[in-house]
XYZ file of C-alpha atoms in Angstrom:
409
model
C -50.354 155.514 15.566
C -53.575 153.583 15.703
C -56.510 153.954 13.320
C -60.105 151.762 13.225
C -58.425 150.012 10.025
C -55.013 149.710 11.226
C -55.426 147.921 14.718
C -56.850 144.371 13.528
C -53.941 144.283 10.734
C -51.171 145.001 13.094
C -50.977 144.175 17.615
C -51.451 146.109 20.557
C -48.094 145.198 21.854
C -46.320 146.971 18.374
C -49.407 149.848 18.449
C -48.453 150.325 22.265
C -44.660 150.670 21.379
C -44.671 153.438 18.839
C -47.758 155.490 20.892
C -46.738 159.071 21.783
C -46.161 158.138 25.835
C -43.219 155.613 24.950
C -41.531 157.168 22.490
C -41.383 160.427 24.477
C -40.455 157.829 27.144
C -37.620 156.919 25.101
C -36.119 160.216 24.182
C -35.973 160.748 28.209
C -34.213 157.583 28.015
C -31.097 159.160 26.200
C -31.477 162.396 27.966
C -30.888 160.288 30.723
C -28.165 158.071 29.772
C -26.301 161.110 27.960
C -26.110 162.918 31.122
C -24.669 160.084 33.290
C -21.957 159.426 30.561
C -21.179 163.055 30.575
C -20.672 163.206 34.260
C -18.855 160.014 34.444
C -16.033 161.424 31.671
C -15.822 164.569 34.118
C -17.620 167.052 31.661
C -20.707 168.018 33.541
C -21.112 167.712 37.324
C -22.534 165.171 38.805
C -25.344 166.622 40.927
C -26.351 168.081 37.518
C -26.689 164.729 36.548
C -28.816 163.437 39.095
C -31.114 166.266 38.706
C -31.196 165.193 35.101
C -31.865 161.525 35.534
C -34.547 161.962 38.537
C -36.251 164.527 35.802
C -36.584 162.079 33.099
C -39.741 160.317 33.728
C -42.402 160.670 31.454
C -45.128 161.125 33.892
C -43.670 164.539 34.721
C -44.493 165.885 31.260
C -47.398 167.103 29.382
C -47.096 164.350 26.632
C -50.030 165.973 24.158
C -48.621 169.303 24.451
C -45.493 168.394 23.543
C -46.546 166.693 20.564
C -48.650 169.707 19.935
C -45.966 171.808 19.529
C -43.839 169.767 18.077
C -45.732 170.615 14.350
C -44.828 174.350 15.094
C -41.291 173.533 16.145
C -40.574 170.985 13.249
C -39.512 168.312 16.091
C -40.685 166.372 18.761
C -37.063 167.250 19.800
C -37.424 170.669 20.105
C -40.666 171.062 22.703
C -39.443 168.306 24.921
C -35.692 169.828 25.452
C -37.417 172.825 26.350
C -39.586 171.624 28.802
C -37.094 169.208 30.323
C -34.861 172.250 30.800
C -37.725 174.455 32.312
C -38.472 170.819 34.818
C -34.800 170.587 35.734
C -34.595 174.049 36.451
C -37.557 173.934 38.830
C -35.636 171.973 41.240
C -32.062 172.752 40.107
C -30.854 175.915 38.353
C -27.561 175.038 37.603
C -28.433 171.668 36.546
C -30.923 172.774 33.884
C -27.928 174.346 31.116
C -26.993 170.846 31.533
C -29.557 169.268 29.887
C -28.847 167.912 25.808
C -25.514 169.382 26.546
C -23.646 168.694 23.149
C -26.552 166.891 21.660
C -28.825 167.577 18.354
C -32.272 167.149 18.130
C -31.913 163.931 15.509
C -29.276 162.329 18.516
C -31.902 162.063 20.583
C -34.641 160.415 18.019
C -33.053 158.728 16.181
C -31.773 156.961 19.102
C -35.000 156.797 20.806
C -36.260 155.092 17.480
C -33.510 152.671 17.889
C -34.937 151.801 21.005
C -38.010 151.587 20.635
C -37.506 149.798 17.435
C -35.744 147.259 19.240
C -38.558 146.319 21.301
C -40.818 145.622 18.221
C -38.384 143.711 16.093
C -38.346 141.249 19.549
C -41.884 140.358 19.261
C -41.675 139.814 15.487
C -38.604 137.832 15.680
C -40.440 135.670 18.664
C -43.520 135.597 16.477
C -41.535 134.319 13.366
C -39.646 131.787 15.332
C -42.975 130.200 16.187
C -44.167 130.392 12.908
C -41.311 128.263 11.769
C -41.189 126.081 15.140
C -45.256 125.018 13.739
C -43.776 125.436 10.342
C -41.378 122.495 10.719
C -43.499 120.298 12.783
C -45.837 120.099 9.902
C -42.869 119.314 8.228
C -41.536 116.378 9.742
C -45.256 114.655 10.431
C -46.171 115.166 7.139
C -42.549 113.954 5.167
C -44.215 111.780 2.911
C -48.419 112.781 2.686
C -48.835 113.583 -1.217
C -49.643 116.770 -2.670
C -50.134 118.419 -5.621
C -47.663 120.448 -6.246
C -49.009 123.805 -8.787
C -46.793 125.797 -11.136
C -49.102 128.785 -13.114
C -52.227 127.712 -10.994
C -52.045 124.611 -12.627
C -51.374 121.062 -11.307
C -47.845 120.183 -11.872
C -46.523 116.989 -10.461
C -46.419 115.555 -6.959
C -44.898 116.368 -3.727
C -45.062 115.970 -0.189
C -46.975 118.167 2.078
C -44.064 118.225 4.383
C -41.552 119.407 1.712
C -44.200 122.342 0.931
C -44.122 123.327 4.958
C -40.253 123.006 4.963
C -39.837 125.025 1.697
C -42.530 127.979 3.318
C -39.803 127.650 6.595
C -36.474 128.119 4.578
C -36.927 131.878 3.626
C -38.330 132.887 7.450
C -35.564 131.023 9.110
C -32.657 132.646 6.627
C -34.759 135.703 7.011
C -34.271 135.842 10.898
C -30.588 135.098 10.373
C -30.304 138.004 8.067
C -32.783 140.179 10.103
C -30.152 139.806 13.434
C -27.053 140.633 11.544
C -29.099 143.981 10.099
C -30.471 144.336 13.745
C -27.200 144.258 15.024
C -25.561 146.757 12.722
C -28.517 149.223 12.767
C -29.267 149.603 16.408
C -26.728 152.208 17.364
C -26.431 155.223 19.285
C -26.482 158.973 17.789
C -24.439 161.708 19.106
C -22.639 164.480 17.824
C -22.234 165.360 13.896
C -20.578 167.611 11.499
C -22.906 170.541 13.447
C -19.808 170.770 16.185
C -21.860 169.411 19.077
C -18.880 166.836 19.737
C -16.579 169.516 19.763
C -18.521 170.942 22.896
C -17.364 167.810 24.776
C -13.514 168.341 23.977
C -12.721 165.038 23.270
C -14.567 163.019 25.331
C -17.164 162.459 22.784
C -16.252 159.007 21.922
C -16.038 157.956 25.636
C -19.661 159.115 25.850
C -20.872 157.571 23.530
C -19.261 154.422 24.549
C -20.642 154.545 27.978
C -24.305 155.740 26.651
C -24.208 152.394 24.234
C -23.195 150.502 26.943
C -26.322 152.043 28.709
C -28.400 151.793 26.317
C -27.482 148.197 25.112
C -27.301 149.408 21.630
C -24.196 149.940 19.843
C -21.395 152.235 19.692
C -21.308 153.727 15.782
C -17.806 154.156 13.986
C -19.115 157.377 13.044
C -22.673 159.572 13.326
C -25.116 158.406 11.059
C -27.233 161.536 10.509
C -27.306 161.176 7.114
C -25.529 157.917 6.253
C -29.022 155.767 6.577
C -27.626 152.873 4.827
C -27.311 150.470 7.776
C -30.896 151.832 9.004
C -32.578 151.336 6.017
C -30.664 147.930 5.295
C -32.890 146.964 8.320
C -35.953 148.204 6.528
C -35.343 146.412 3.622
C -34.815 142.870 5.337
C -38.285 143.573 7.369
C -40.124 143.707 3.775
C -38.319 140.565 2.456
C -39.873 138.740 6.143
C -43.196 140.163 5.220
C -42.899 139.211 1.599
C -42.159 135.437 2.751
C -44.945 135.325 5.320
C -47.755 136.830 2.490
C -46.107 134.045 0.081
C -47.172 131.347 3.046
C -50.540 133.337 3.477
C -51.211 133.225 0.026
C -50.675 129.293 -0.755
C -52.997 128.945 2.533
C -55.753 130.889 1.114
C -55.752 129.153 -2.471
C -55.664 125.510 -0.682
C -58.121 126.717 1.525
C -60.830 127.222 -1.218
C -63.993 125.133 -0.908
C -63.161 123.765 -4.250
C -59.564 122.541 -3.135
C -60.306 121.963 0.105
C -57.099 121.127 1.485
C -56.105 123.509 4.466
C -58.151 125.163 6.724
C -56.992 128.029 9.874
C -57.500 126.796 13.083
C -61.626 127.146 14.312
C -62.455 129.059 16.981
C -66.025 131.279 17.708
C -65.827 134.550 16.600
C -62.688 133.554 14.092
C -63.388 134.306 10.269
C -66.724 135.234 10.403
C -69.041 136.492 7.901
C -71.798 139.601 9.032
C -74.108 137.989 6.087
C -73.654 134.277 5.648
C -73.031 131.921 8.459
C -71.099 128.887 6.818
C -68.223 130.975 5.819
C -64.735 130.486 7.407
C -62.897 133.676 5.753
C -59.096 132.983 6.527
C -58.303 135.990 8.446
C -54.897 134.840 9.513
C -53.518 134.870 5.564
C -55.604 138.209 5.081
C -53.518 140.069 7.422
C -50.730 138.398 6.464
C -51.297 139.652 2.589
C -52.646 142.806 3.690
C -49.185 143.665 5.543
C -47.585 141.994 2.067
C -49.479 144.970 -0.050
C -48.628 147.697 2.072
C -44.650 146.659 3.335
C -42.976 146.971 -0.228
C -44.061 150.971 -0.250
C -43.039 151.480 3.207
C -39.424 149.844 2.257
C -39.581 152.015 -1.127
C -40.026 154.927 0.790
C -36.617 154.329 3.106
C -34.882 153.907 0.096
C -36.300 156.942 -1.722
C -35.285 159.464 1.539
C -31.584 157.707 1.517
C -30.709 161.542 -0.735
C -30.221 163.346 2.322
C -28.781 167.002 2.016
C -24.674 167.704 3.718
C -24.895 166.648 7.442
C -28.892 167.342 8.105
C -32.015 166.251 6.022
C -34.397 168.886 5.313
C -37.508 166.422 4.646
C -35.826 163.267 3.611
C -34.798 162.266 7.031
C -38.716 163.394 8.412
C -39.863 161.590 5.185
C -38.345 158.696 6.902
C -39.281 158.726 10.329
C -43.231 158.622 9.292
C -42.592 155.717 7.493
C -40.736 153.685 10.097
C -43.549 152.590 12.494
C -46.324 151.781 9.279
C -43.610 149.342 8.474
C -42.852 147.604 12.038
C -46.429 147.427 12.259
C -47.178 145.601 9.716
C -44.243 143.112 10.027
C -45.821 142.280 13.357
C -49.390 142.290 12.546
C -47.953 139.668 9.715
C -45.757 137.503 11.941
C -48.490 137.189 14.715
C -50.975 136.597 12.216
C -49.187 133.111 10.764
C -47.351 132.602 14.035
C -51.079 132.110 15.781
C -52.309 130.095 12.290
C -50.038 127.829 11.590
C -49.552 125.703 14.906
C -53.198 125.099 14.216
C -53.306 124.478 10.834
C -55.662 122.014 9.547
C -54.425 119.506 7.214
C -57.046 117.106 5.272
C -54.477 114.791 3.655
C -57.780 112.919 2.284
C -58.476 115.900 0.400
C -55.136 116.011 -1.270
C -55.177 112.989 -2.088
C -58.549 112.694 -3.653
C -57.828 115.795 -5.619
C -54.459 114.001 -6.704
C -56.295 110.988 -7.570
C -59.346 113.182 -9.513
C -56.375 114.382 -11.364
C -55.216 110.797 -12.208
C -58.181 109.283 -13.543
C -58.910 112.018 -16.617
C -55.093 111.610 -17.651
C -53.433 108.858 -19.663
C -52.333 106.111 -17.963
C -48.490 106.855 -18.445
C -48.755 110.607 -17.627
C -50.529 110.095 -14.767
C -48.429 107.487 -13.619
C -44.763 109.679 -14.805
C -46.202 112.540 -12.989
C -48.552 111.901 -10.270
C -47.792 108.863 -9.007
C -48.691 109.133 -5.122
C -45.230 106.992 -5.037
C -43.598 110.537 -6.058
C -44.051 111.693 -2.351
C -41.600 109.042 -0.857
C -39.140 110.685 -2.954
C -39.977 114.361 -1.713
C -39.985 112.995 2.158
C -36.267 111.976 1.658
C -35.812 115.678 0.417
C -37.949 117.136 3.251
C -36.029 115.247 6.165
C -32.834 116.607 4.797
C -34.224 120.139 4.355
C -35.516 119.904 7.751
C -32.244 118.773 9.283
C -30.118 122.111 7.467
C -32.960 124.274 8.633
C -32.589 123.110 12.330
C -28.585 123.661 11.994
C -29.231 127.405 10.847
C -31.561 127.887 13.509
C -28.902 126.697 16.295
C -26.546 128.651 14.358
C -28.661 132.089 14.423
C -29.386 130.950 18.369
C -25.509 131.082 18.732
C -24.857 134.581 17.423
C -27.943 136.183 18.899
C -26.373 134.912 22.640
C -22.912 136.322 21.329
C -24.317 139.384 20.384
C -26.162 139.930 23.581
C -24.859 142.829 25.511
């Protein structure tokens, strides 16, 4: 999945979890797991099932050819069934009809995307929650520093610097609570369908798929989801609102961090922000990446919603339409996330600057307009404001902390 212009606006860590070794990795995963549920519920035997399980490891495979022939097949599915059958059957004959017994080539992807998803919406949600941890720090130690405060690029009255932090926190924090509720609902198992591959397993589907979520640690769906995406894409969409409120903090960074404003500057470190032609320039790299991810998340999130049409019981193109968009979209949210989450805890502040811009302001106004609406006094006002924001984000925090340990498996 990586490219020369995709790896400095996303992370290695999300890169490495949606490269072609892991997600194979992952499909093995529920070839695995759906083989020790079916023994368990007495529907295949059990030294099938260990020949199964002791197959599934990655390192046994060709990984390129099976992505190879994957574009021929139509499926990464497809190439990797038929060379874990031919593997199994190297060292057990009998075991090898075993393998993706009652299973569909979208069971076993779209729960190895669920898995591997799961893995990269951990490091954004760690990445956020740091963001917001510097986020509200800046908050509280600067309650009551003045600010102007800009409505249609235009100086508008006066507020605190630590109500501006708080208000850039109150959208990431609600956007974590939202983004574990989605998490929770989307992360689920697939098996079985309207294609009869539950009917293979003569009841005992549900029990399967109650011991492979258990496995797993994902969760046990009411139903298949093969073409009901709404709960998948529901996670999509609450990944682009996160990226939209990180760009929005990126972008208020970048315009107070203008030589003529002056205000904020990204932490300074060598080889940070750079210019190949002129060496005073600090370019704000963190809030590029940030807005870059902003630019490129709302098509990624169009294009979920645009495949939600699928055909009967099985996508032809919608649901592939889909897949391809998945990982662009991850990848940016973390590329985002890490970007702030490594900006903002050294974010520097000039509250000199502010206020001599606020006072530069002052002196070309009237004396009653300047003193109605940027009065420097105006900030003790916004710290009240800022301490109580502060205190109801810290309660939804605890209160997202809460249902994330009740939702652990």
């Amino acid at each position: 999945m990586s490219s020369i212009f995709e790896g400095f606006l996303s992370t290695s860590e999300v890169l490495e979890a949606f490269n072609e070794r892991n997600f194979l990795e992952a499909m093995l995963r529920f070839e695995a797991s759906l083989a020790r549920a079916q023994a368990r519920v007495g529907l295949i035997p059990e030294a099938a099932a260990q020949s199964i399980i002791g197959t599934c490891k990655v390192e046994l495979f060709d990984v390129a050819k099976i992505v190879r022939e994957s574009g021929r097949a139509g499926s990464i599915a497809i190439p990797l069934v038929k060379s874990l059958k031919e593997t199994v059957g190297l060292f057990n004959k009998e075991a090898a009809g075993f393998v993706h017994f009652g299973s569909t080539s979208q069971d076993v992807i779209d729960t190895a995307l669920a898995l591997v998803t799961r893995n990269a919406l951990d490091l954004i949600e760690a990445d956020v929650g740091k963001a917001v941890t510097a986020l509200l720090a800046l908050a509280r130690r600067h309650a009551a520093d003045p600010v102007l405060a800009r409505t249609l690029m235009q100086p508008a009255s006066v507020i605190s610097f630590g109500l501006k932090c708080a208000d850039w926190a109150a959208p990431l924090v609600r956007g974590l609570q939202r983004l574990q509720l989605s998490k929770e609902n989307a992360l689920s198992v697939q098996l079985g369908g309207a294609v009869g591959t539950l009917a293979q397993m003569k009841g005992k589907g549900p029990a399967v798929i109650a011991h492979m979520a258990a496995d797993l640690k994902l969760r046990a769906p009411a139903s298949t989801w093969h073409t009901q995406r709404d709960e998948w894409v529901a996670l999509g969409c609450e990944l682009g609102l996160l990226v939209g409120s990180l760009g929005k903090i990126a972008k208020d960074i970048a315009l107070m961090g203008q030589y003529e404003v002056g205000e904020l500057a990204e932490p300074s470190e060598p080889g940070r922000g750079g210019s190949s032609a002129m060496p005073h320039k600090r370019n704000p790299v963190a809030c590029m990446v940030a807005l870059a991810a902003a630019q490129r998340a709302p098509q990624r999130v169009a294009a979920l919603l645009a495949a939600m049409p699928q055909e009967h019981e099985r996508a032809l193109g919608n649901w592939q339409a889909e897949l391809a968009e998945w990982p662009g979209l991850l990848m940016s949210a973390h590329g985002s996330a890490r970007a702030m989450a490594q900006a903002l805890p050294g974010l520097q502040v000039d509250t000199q600057r502010m206020r001599a811009n606020l006072d530069a302001l002052r002196a070309v106004l009237p004396l009653a307009a300047a003193d109605e609406w940027f009065s420097p006094d105006l900030a003790q006002h916004a710290a009240e404001l800022t301490r109580a924001h502060v205190k109801t984000l810290d309660e939804l925090i605890q209160q997202t902390e809460t249902n994330k340990r009740k939702a652990m498996p």
